[in-house]
Short mmCIF file of C-alpha atoms and ligand atoms in Angstrom, two decimals:
data_model
loop_
_atom_site.label_atom_id
_atom_site.label_comp_id
_atom_site.label_asym_id
_atom_site.label_seq_id
_atom_site.Cartn_x
_atom_site.Cartn_y
_atom_site.Cartn_z
CA MET O 4 -105.92 105.50 -66.27
CA GLN O 5 -107.74 108.56 -67.37
CA THR O 6 -111.24 109.97 -67.13
CA ILE O 7 -113.13 112.11 -69.59
CA THR O 8 -116.42 113.91 -68.41
CA VAL O 9 -119.29 113.99 -70.82
CA ARG O 10 -121.58 116.91 -69.96
CA ALA O 11 -124.62 116.00 -72.08
CA PRO O 12 -127.66 118.23 -71.36
CA SER O 13 -129.58 115.27 -69.95
CA LYS O 14 -126.85 113.78 -67.83
CA THR O 15 -123.21 114.27 -66.88
CA TYR O 16 -121.15 111.05 -66.62
CA GLU O 17 -117.46 109.81 -66.63
CA VAL O 18 -115.86 107.71 -69.22
CA THR O 19 -112.74 105.96 -67.70
CA LEU O 20 -110.07 104.31 -69.78
CA GLY O 21 -107.41 101.98 -68.35
CA ARG O 22 -106.08 98.56 -68.18
CA ALA O 23 -107.93 95.85 -66.23
CA LEU O 24 -110.87 98.17 -65.51
CA LEU O 25 -113.32 95.23 -65.66
CA THR O 26 -111.78 93.95 -62.46
CA GLN O 27 -112.80 97.29 -60.81
CA ALA O 28 -116.31 97.45 -62.32
CA GLY O 29 -118.07 96.45 -59.12
CA GLU O 30 -116.40 98.91 -56.77
CA LEU O 31 -116.66 101.74 -59.40
CA THR O 32 -120.41 101.21 -60.19
CA ALA O 33 -122.18 99.29 -57.42
CA HIS O 34 -123.63 102.62 -56.15
CA LEU O 35 -125.71 102.71 -59.34
CA ALA O 36 -127.63 99.58 -58.29
CA PRO O 37 -128.83 100.01 -54.72
CA GLY O 38 -131.40 97.35 -55.37
CA GLY O 39 -128.42 94.97 -55.54
CA ARG O 40 -128.85 93.37 -59.00
CA ALA O 41 -126.79 93.71 -62.07
CA LEU O 42 -128.00 92.42 -65.41
CA VAL O 43 -125.06 91.84 -67.78
CA VAL O 44 -126.09 91.96 -71.45
CA THR O 45 -123.42 90.34 -73.61
CA ASP O 46 -123.09 88.29 -76.88
CA SER O 47 -122.06 84.73 -77.35
CA HIS O 48 -118.44 85.65 -78.16
CA VAL O 49 -117.77 88.20 -75.35
CA ASP O 50 -119.46 85.99 -72.84
CA ALA O 51 -116.59 83.51 -72.77
CA LEU O 52 -113.84 86.11 -72.91
CA HIS O 53 -114.86 88.71 -70.37
CA PHE O 54 -118.03 87.79 -68.39
CA PRO O 55 -116.19 85.81 -65.73
CA THR O 56 -114.01 88.78 -64.83
CA LEU O 57 -116.82 91.25 -64.79
CA ALA O 58 -119.12 88.93 -62.75
CA LYS O 59 -116.36 88.34 -60.23
CA SER O 60 -115.95 92.03 -59.77
CA LEU O 61 -119.71 92.74 -59.49
CA ARG O 62 -120.19 89.89 -56.97
CA ALA O 63 -117.21 91.13 -54.86
CA ALA O 64 -119.03 94.44 -54.63
CA GLY O 65 -122.13 92.77 -53.24
CA LEU O 66 -124.25 92.58 -56.36
CA THR O 67 -126.36 89.66 -57.58
CA VAL O 68 -125.47 89.05 -61.26
CA GLU O 69 -128.02 88.02 -63.95
CA LYS O 70 -126.94 87.44 -67.62
CA PHE O 71 -128.49 87.79 -70.97
CA VAL O 72 -126.54 86.25 -73.87
CA PHE O 73 -127.46 86.66 -77.53
CA PRO O 74 -125.88 85.32 -80.64
CA ALA O 75 -122.85 87.58 -81.63
CA GLY O 76 -123.46 89.79 -84.79
CA GLU O 77 -125.46 92.54 -86.34
CA ALA O 78 -128.24 89.99 -87.23
CA SER O 79 -129.13 89.92 -83.52
CA LYS O 80 -129.92 93.65 -83.31
CA THR O 81 -133.57 93.19 -83.84
CA MET O 82 -137.00 93.83 -82.27
CA ASP O 83 -137.08 90.06 -81.53
CA THR O 84 -133.85 90.17 -79.43
CA LEU O 85 -135.04 93.39 -77.72
CA ALA O 86 -138.31 91.78 -76.88
CA ALA O 87 -136.59 88.70 -75.41
CA LEU O 88 -134.20 90.99 -73.39
CA LEU O 89 -137.18 92.97 -71.94
CA SER O 90 -138.98 89.77 -71.04
CA TYR O 91 -135.83 88.48 -69.35
CA MET O 92 -135.69 91.69 -67.40
CA ALA O 93 -139.24 91.40 -66.19
CA ALA O 94 -138.60 87.61 -65.40
CA CYS O 95 -135.64 88.60 -63.19
CA ARG O 96 -137.88 91.20 -61.54
CA LEU O 97 -135.56 94.00 -62.21
CA THR O 98 -136.42 97.37 -60.87
CA ARG O 99 -135.27 100.80 -61.38
CA ALA O 100 -132.86 100.32 -58.49
CA ASP O 101 -130.96 97.75 -60.36
CA ALA O 102 -128.52 98.31 -63.21
CA VAL O 103 -127.88 97.11 -66.71
CA TYR O 104 -124.23 96.45 -67.82
CA ALA O 105 -123.56 96.33 -71.59
CA LEU O 106 -120.60 94.23 -72.03
CA GLY O 107 -119.34 94.16 -75.63
CA GLY O 108 -119.20 95.93 -78.94
CA GLY O 109 -121.58 98.34 -80.73
CA VAL O 110 -124.48 95.82 -81.15
CA THR O 111 -124.44 94.97 -77.41
CA GLY O 112 -124.22 98.54 -76.35
CA ASP O 113 -127.10 99.67 -78.70
CA LEU O 114 -129.35 96.78 -77.74
CA ALA O 115 -128.72 96.80 -73.97
CA GLY O 116 -128.89 100.64 -74.04
CA LEU O 117 -132.32 100.57 -75.68
CA ALA O 118 -133.55 97.99 -73.32
CA ALA O 119 -132.35 99.96 -70.27
CA ALA O 120 -134.10 103.02 -71.68
CA LEU O 121 -137.38 101.27 -72.25
CA TYR O 122 -137.75 98.91 -69.26
CA MET O 123 -139.77 100.67 -66.56
CA ARG O 124 -139.01 103.92 -68.44
CA GLY O 125 -135.29 103.73 -67.59
CA LEU O 126 -132.72 101.87 -65.43
CA PRO O 127 -129.14 102.80 -64.71
CA LEU O 128 -126.80 101.78 -67.51
CA VAL O 129 -123.08 101.03 -67.49
CA GLN O 130 -121.37 100.76 -70.90
CA LEU O 131 -118.33 98.40 -70.95
CA PRO O 132 -117.00 98.54 -74.53
CA THR O 133 -114.75 95.62 -75.51
CA THR O 134 -114.23 96.74 -79.15
CA LEU O 135 -112.34 99.79 -80.39
CA LEU O 136 -115.39 100.79 -82.43
CA ALA O 137 -117.55 100.88 -79.21
CA ALA O 138 -114.80 102.43 -77.18
CA VAL O 139 -114.45 105.45 -79.50
CA ASP O 140 -117.96 105.86 -80.63
CA SER O 141 -121.06 103.81 -79.70
CA SER O 142 -120.55 103.48 -75.84
CA VAL O 143 -120.42 107.22 -75.54
CA GLY O 144 -123.18 109.78 -76.35
CA GLY O 145 -126.38 107.77 -75.65
CA LYS O 146 -127.54 106.64 -79.05
CA THR O 147 -129.31 103.31 -78.67
CA ALA O 148 -131.18 101.29 -81.35
CA VAL O 149 -132.14 98.09 -83.08
CA ASP O 150 -132.51 97.58 -86.75
CA LEU O 151 -135.60 96.93 -88.86
CA PRO O 152 -135.61 94.85 -92.10
CA GLU O 153 -136.21 98.36 -93.70
CA GLY O 154 -132.99 99.89 -92.42
CA LYS O 155 -130.34 100.08 -89.76
CA ASN O 156 -130.94 101.72 -86.31
CA LEU O 157 -134.49 102.80 -87.21
CA VAL O 158 -135.91 102.05 -83.73
CA GLY O 159 -134.09 103.81 -80.93
CA THR O 160 -133.75 106.47 -78.27
CA PHE O 161 -131.18 108.92 -76.91
CA PHE O 162 -130.33 107.48 -73.45
CA GLN O 163 -127.04 108.41 -71.84
CA PRO O 164 -125.19 105.86 -69.76
CA ASP O 165 -124.37 106.52 -66.08
CA ARG O 166 -120.76 105.41 -66.46
CA VAL O 167 -118.54 104.08 -69.28
CA LEU O 168 -115.52 101.88 -68.29
CA CYS O 169 -113.23 101.02 -71.08
CA ASP O 170 -110.81 98.29 -70.26
CA THR O 171 -107.94 98.83 -72.65
CA ALA O 172 -106.56 95.40 -72.01
CA ALA O 173 -109.66 93.75 -73.20
CA LEU O 174 -109.09 95.60 -76.50
CA GLU O 175 -105.81 93.67 -76.80
CA THR O 176 -107.75 90.41 -77.32
CA LEU O 177 -109.38 91.81 -80.49
CA PRO O 178 -108.62 89.94 -83.74
CA PRO O 179 -106.79 92.30 -86.07
CA ALA O 180 -109.81 92.61 -88.45
CA GLU O 181 -112.02 93.84 -85.58
CA LEU O 182 -109.45 96.34 -84.48
CA ALA O 183 -109.27 97.63 -88.07
CA CYS O 184 -113.06 98.24 -87.99
CA GLY O 185 -112.46 100.41 -84.93
CA TYR O 186 -109.82 102.32 -86.67
CA ALA O 187 -112.33 103.28 -89.34
CA GLU O 188 -114.21 105.37 -86.66
CA VAL O 189 -110.98 106.70 -85.35
CA ILE O 190 -110.03 107.89 -88.99
CA LYS O 191 -113.41 109.41 -89.25
CA TYR O 192 -112.69 111.61 -86.15
CA ALA O 193 -109.42 112.64 -87.73
CA LEU O 194 -110.96 113.47 -91.11
CA MET O 195 -113.77 115.27 -89.56
CA THR O 196 -112.00 117.50 -87.11
CA ASP O 197 -108.53 116.64 -86.11
CA ARG O 198 -105.57 117.00 -88.57
CA ALA O 199 -103.05 116.38 -85.81
CA LEU O 200 -104.69 112.99 -85.10
CA PHE O 201 -104.79 112.23 -88.85
CA ASP O 202 -100.98 112.95 -88.90
CA THR O 203 -100.46 110.79 -85.70
CA LEU O 204 -102.29 107.85 -87.42
CA CYS O 205 -100.25 108.29 -90.61
CA ALA O 206 -97.14 107.96 -88.56
CA GLY O 207 -98.37 104.67 -87.00
CA ASP O 208 -100.07 104.52 -83.57
CA GLY O 209 -96.81 103.58 -81.75
CA GLY O 210 -98.73 101.58 -79.17
CA ALA O 211 -100.56 104.69 -78.02
CA LEU O 212 -104.05 103.18 -78.30
CA GLU O 213 -105.25 104.64 -74.97
CA GLN O 214 -104.32 108.19 -76.01
CA ILE O 215 -106.00 107.73 -79.41
CA ILE O 216 -109.26 106.52 -77.73
CA ALA O 217 -109.05 109.38 -75.23
CA ARG O 218 -108.75 111.87 -78.09
CA CYS O 219 -111.74 110.38 -79.90
CA VAL O 220 -113.86 110.31 -76.66
CA SER O 221 -112.92 113.94 -75.97
CA ILE O 222 -114.04 114.96 -79.42
CA LYS O 223 -117.30 113.12 -79.02
CA ALA O 224 -117.86 114.46 -75.48
CA ALA O 225 -117.54 118.08 -76.84
CA VAL O 226 -120.04 117.34 -79.72
CA VAL O 227 -122.55 115.66 -77.57
CA ALA O 228 -122.39 118.40 -74.99
CA GLY O 229 -123.34 120.90 -77.70
CA ASP O 230 -125.82 118.86 -79.66
CA GLU O 231 -127.06 115.80 -77.66
CA LEU O 232 -130.10 115.18 -79.85
CA ASP O 233 -128.31 115.17 -83.30
CA ARG O 234 -129.95 118.35 -84.62
CA GLY O 235 -126.86 119.90 -85.95
CA GLU O 236 -123.04 119.61 -85.18
CA ARG O 237 -123.48 115.99 -83.94
CA GLN O 238 -124.47 114.92 -87.46
CA LYS O 239 -120.87 115.46 -88.42
CA LEU O 240 -120.12 112.19 -86.61
CA ASN O 241 -122.04 110.54 -89.50
CA LEU O 242 -119.16 111.39 -91.87
CA GLY O 243 -118.91 108.27 -94.16
CA HIS O 244 -122.06 106.76 -92.70
CA THR O 245 -124.70 107.72 -95.24
CA PHE O 246 -123.12 105.77 -97.99
CA GLY O 247 -121.69 103.34 -95.47
CA HIS O 248 -125.00 102.27 -94.15
CA ALA O 249 -126.22 101.75 -97.66
CA ILE O 250 -123.34 99.37 -98.34
CA GLU O 251 -124.12 97.55 -95.11
CA LYS O 252 -127.82 97.27 -96.01
CA ALA O 253 -127.04 96.25 -99.59
CA SER O 254 -124.81 93.46 -98.27
CA GLY O 255 -127.52 92.23 -95.94
CA TYR O 256 -125.21 93.46 -93.03
CA THR O 257 -122.51 91.03 -93.98
CA VAL O 258 -120.05 93.88 -94.65
CA PRO O 259 -118.79 95.02 -91.25
CA HIS O 260 -119.64 98.54 -90.15
CA GLY O 261 -116.07 99.74 -90.09
CA HIS O 262 -115.48 98.52 -93.64
CA ALA O 263 -118.64 100.13 -94.80
CA VAL O 264 -117.71 103.49 -93.05
CA ALA O 265 -114.23 103.37 -94.61
CA VAL O 266 -115.69 103.06 -98.09
CA GLY O 267 -118.39 105.57 -97.28
CA MET O 268 -115.71 108.17 -96.44
CA VAL O 269 -113.94 107.55 -99.64
CA LEU O 270 -117.04 107.92 -101.70
CA VAL O 271 -118.09 111.16 -100.21
CA THR O 272 -114.49 112.58 -100.25
CA ARG O 273 -114.16 111.70 -103.92
CA ALA O 274 -117.45 113.38 -104.70
CA ALA O 275 -116.34 116.45 -102.69
CA VAL O 276 -113.12 116.65 -104.56
CA ARG O 277 -114.79 116.27 -107.93
CA ARG O 278 -117.29 119.08 -106.97
CA GLY O 279 -114.38 121.36 -105.95
CA LEU O 280 -115.51 121.40 -102.22
CA CYS O 281 -112.32 119.73 -100.95
CA PRO O 282 -108.59 119.82 -102.15
CA ALA O 283 -107.66 116.96 -104.54
CA ASP O 284 -104.92 115.63 -102.22
CA CYS O 285 -107.34 114.74 -99.55
CA LEU O 286 -108.49 111.71 -101.40
CA PRO O 287 -105.15 109.91 -101.89
CA ARG O 288 -104.27 110.79 -98.29
CA LEU O 289 -107.50 109.30 -97.01
CA VAL O 290 -107.16 106.23 -99.15
CA GLY O 291 -103.56 105.72 -98.06
CA LEU O 292 -104.39 106.00 -94.40
CA LEU O 293 -107.40 103.54 -94.62
CA ALA O 294 -105.15 101.01 -96.58
CA GLN O 295 -102.39 101.41 -93.84
CA TYR O 296 -105.06 100.29 -91.32
CA ARG O 297 -106.14 97.39 -93.63
CA LEU O 298 -109.54 98.86 -94.46
CA PRO O 299 -111.17 98.66 -97.86
CA THR O 300 -111.42 101.77 -100.02
CA GLU O 301 -113.77 100.63 -102.84
CA THR O 302 -117.05 98.77 -103.25
CA ALA O 303 -118.43 96.61 -106.08
CA TYR O 304 -121.94 97.80 -105.32
CA THR O 305 -123.56 99.87 -108.10
CA GLU O 306 -125.28 103.33 -107.86
CA GLU O 307 -128.65 101.45 -108.34
CA GLU O 308 -127.94 98.98 -105.68
CA LEU O 309 -127.03 101.73 -103.12
CA LEU O 310 -129.40 104.46 -104.05
CA GLY O 311 -132.55 103.01 -102.51
CA ALA O 312 -130.86 102.39 -99.13
CA VAL O 313 -129.29 105.83 -99.16
CA LEU O 314 -132.62 107.52 -99.72
CA THR O 315 -134.35 105.52 -96.88
CA ASP O 316 -131.59 106.34 -94.44
CA LYS O 317 -132.87 107.95 -91.28
CA LYS O 318 -130.70 110.95 -91.84
CA ARG O 319 -133.44 112.15 -94.12
CA ALA O 320 -135.73 114.84 -92.94
CA GLY O 321 -138.80 115.43 -95.10
CA ASP O 322 -137.57 115.50 -98.66
CA ARG O 323 -134.10 116.75 -97.77
CA MET O 324 -131.04 115.01 -96.44
CA THR O 325 -128.01 116.09 -94.61
CA LEU O 326 -124.74 115.03 -96.11
CA VAL O 327 -121.40 115.27 -94.19
CA VAL O 328 -118.78 116.50 -96.76
CA PRO O 329 -115.04 116.88 -96.05
CA ARG O 330 -113.62 120.43 -96.66
CA GLU O 331 -110.01 119.38 -95.90
CA ILE O 332 -108.18 116.93 -93.65
CA GLY O 333 -109.60 117.80 -90.23
CA ALA O 334 -112.71 119.82 -91.18
CA CYS O 335 -116.03 118.95 -92.67
CA ASP O 336 -119.37 120.74 -93.57
CA LEU O 337 -123.03 119.74 -93.27
CA LEU O 338 -124.92 120.11 -96.51
CA THR O 339 -128.70 119.91 -96.56
CA VAL O 340 -129.61 118.70 -100.05
CA GLU O 341 -132.28 117.27 -102.33
CA PRO O 342 -132.36 113.64 -103.06
CA GLU O 343 -131.00 114.52 -106.59
CA THR O 344 -127.93 115.98 -105.11
CA VAL O 345 -127.34 112.85 -102.95
CA ARG O 346 -127.66 110.76 -106.08
CA ALA O 347 -125.11 113.06 -107.73
CA PHE O 348 -122.65 112.70 -104.84
CA LEU O 349 -123.07 108.95 -104.93
CA SER O 350 -122.52 108.81 -108.54
CA LEU O 351 -119.38 110.95 -108.36
CA GLY O 352 -118.14 109.01 -105.35
CA LEU O 353 -118.38 105.75 -107.29
CA GLY O 354 -116.51 107.31 -110.13
CA GLY O 355 -119.36 108.33 -112.46
CA GLN O 356 -119.49 111.34 -114.66
CA PRO O 357 -119.55 114.75 -113.07
N1 LIG H 28 -122.40 107.41 -83.84
C1 LIG H 28 -122.68 108.75 -84.08
C2 LIG H 28 -123.20 109.41 -82.90
O1 LIG H 28 -123.12 108.98 -81.88
O2 LIG H 28 -123.73 110.49 -83.09
#
């Protein structure tokens, strides 16, 4: 078991990683709910897998457990589900002395986190990631959101959790495809800032999943401590996401986030290489590593199909956008550019003319 402290300007909290942590969730977090009630938010898939273990632990610590279950999948990350969850919180008569427990992957954490931030202007929040993607990224750092038909994560807040408990045994129940999606975010951290992690991943993870998660969470903790509100350095965590979100949107959110980010990293790296911003060997090394983790490296979507979604991405500020561009394996830069330059990067990334 290991603990990493996140010192975000708005809140300091601990992220604990270890096997069977769900069985200890009650004793580790009951103090956050002096009112005695725990609302567990989870999806229809995770409910059957992990809710009974969590509920038993919370009840053993003296908490009354309520549960809100929504259909698994990104399609649930909507204003409608959020409204239903907020109404359920009111029907349960939750108060600020009760706590919300987000049990699941990124959709659950984003949705439950936003509801916890909004209901009565803020309830204690415990994040319990059960996917690798949520463990290394979305459960830490306080970004919460739902999607609009116009785009992903367009309605949200920054709202840090009070505690994150990552039960690494729960990650072992993940289907291989789901685990691969998490590795897309792990590879993102490596490409963005950690050449040693990149080399470790190339060598195979050797069963050291907890160490890999700890490394990613430590990187994220440092970034969030310096730029909680995403004004500068934190934007580097969006490496691969500008084009990745466009692929997700173009597919009607049928392409999984991890697959989209994997392809998004390839597109921006290819464009960076072709513009002379990044050494040529970075591209085959990245493509090779993604393939090793069974992630896609190409998309069939055209520039026309992706461009509209790219230009409505929330990473746009006024008429300029910030692109995260690799400089080498383990380092990247933020480029604030005009829409025309974004189009040029997308075109080069897809293999178009320089
Ligand atoms: N997922 C990127 C961030 O938390 O900033």
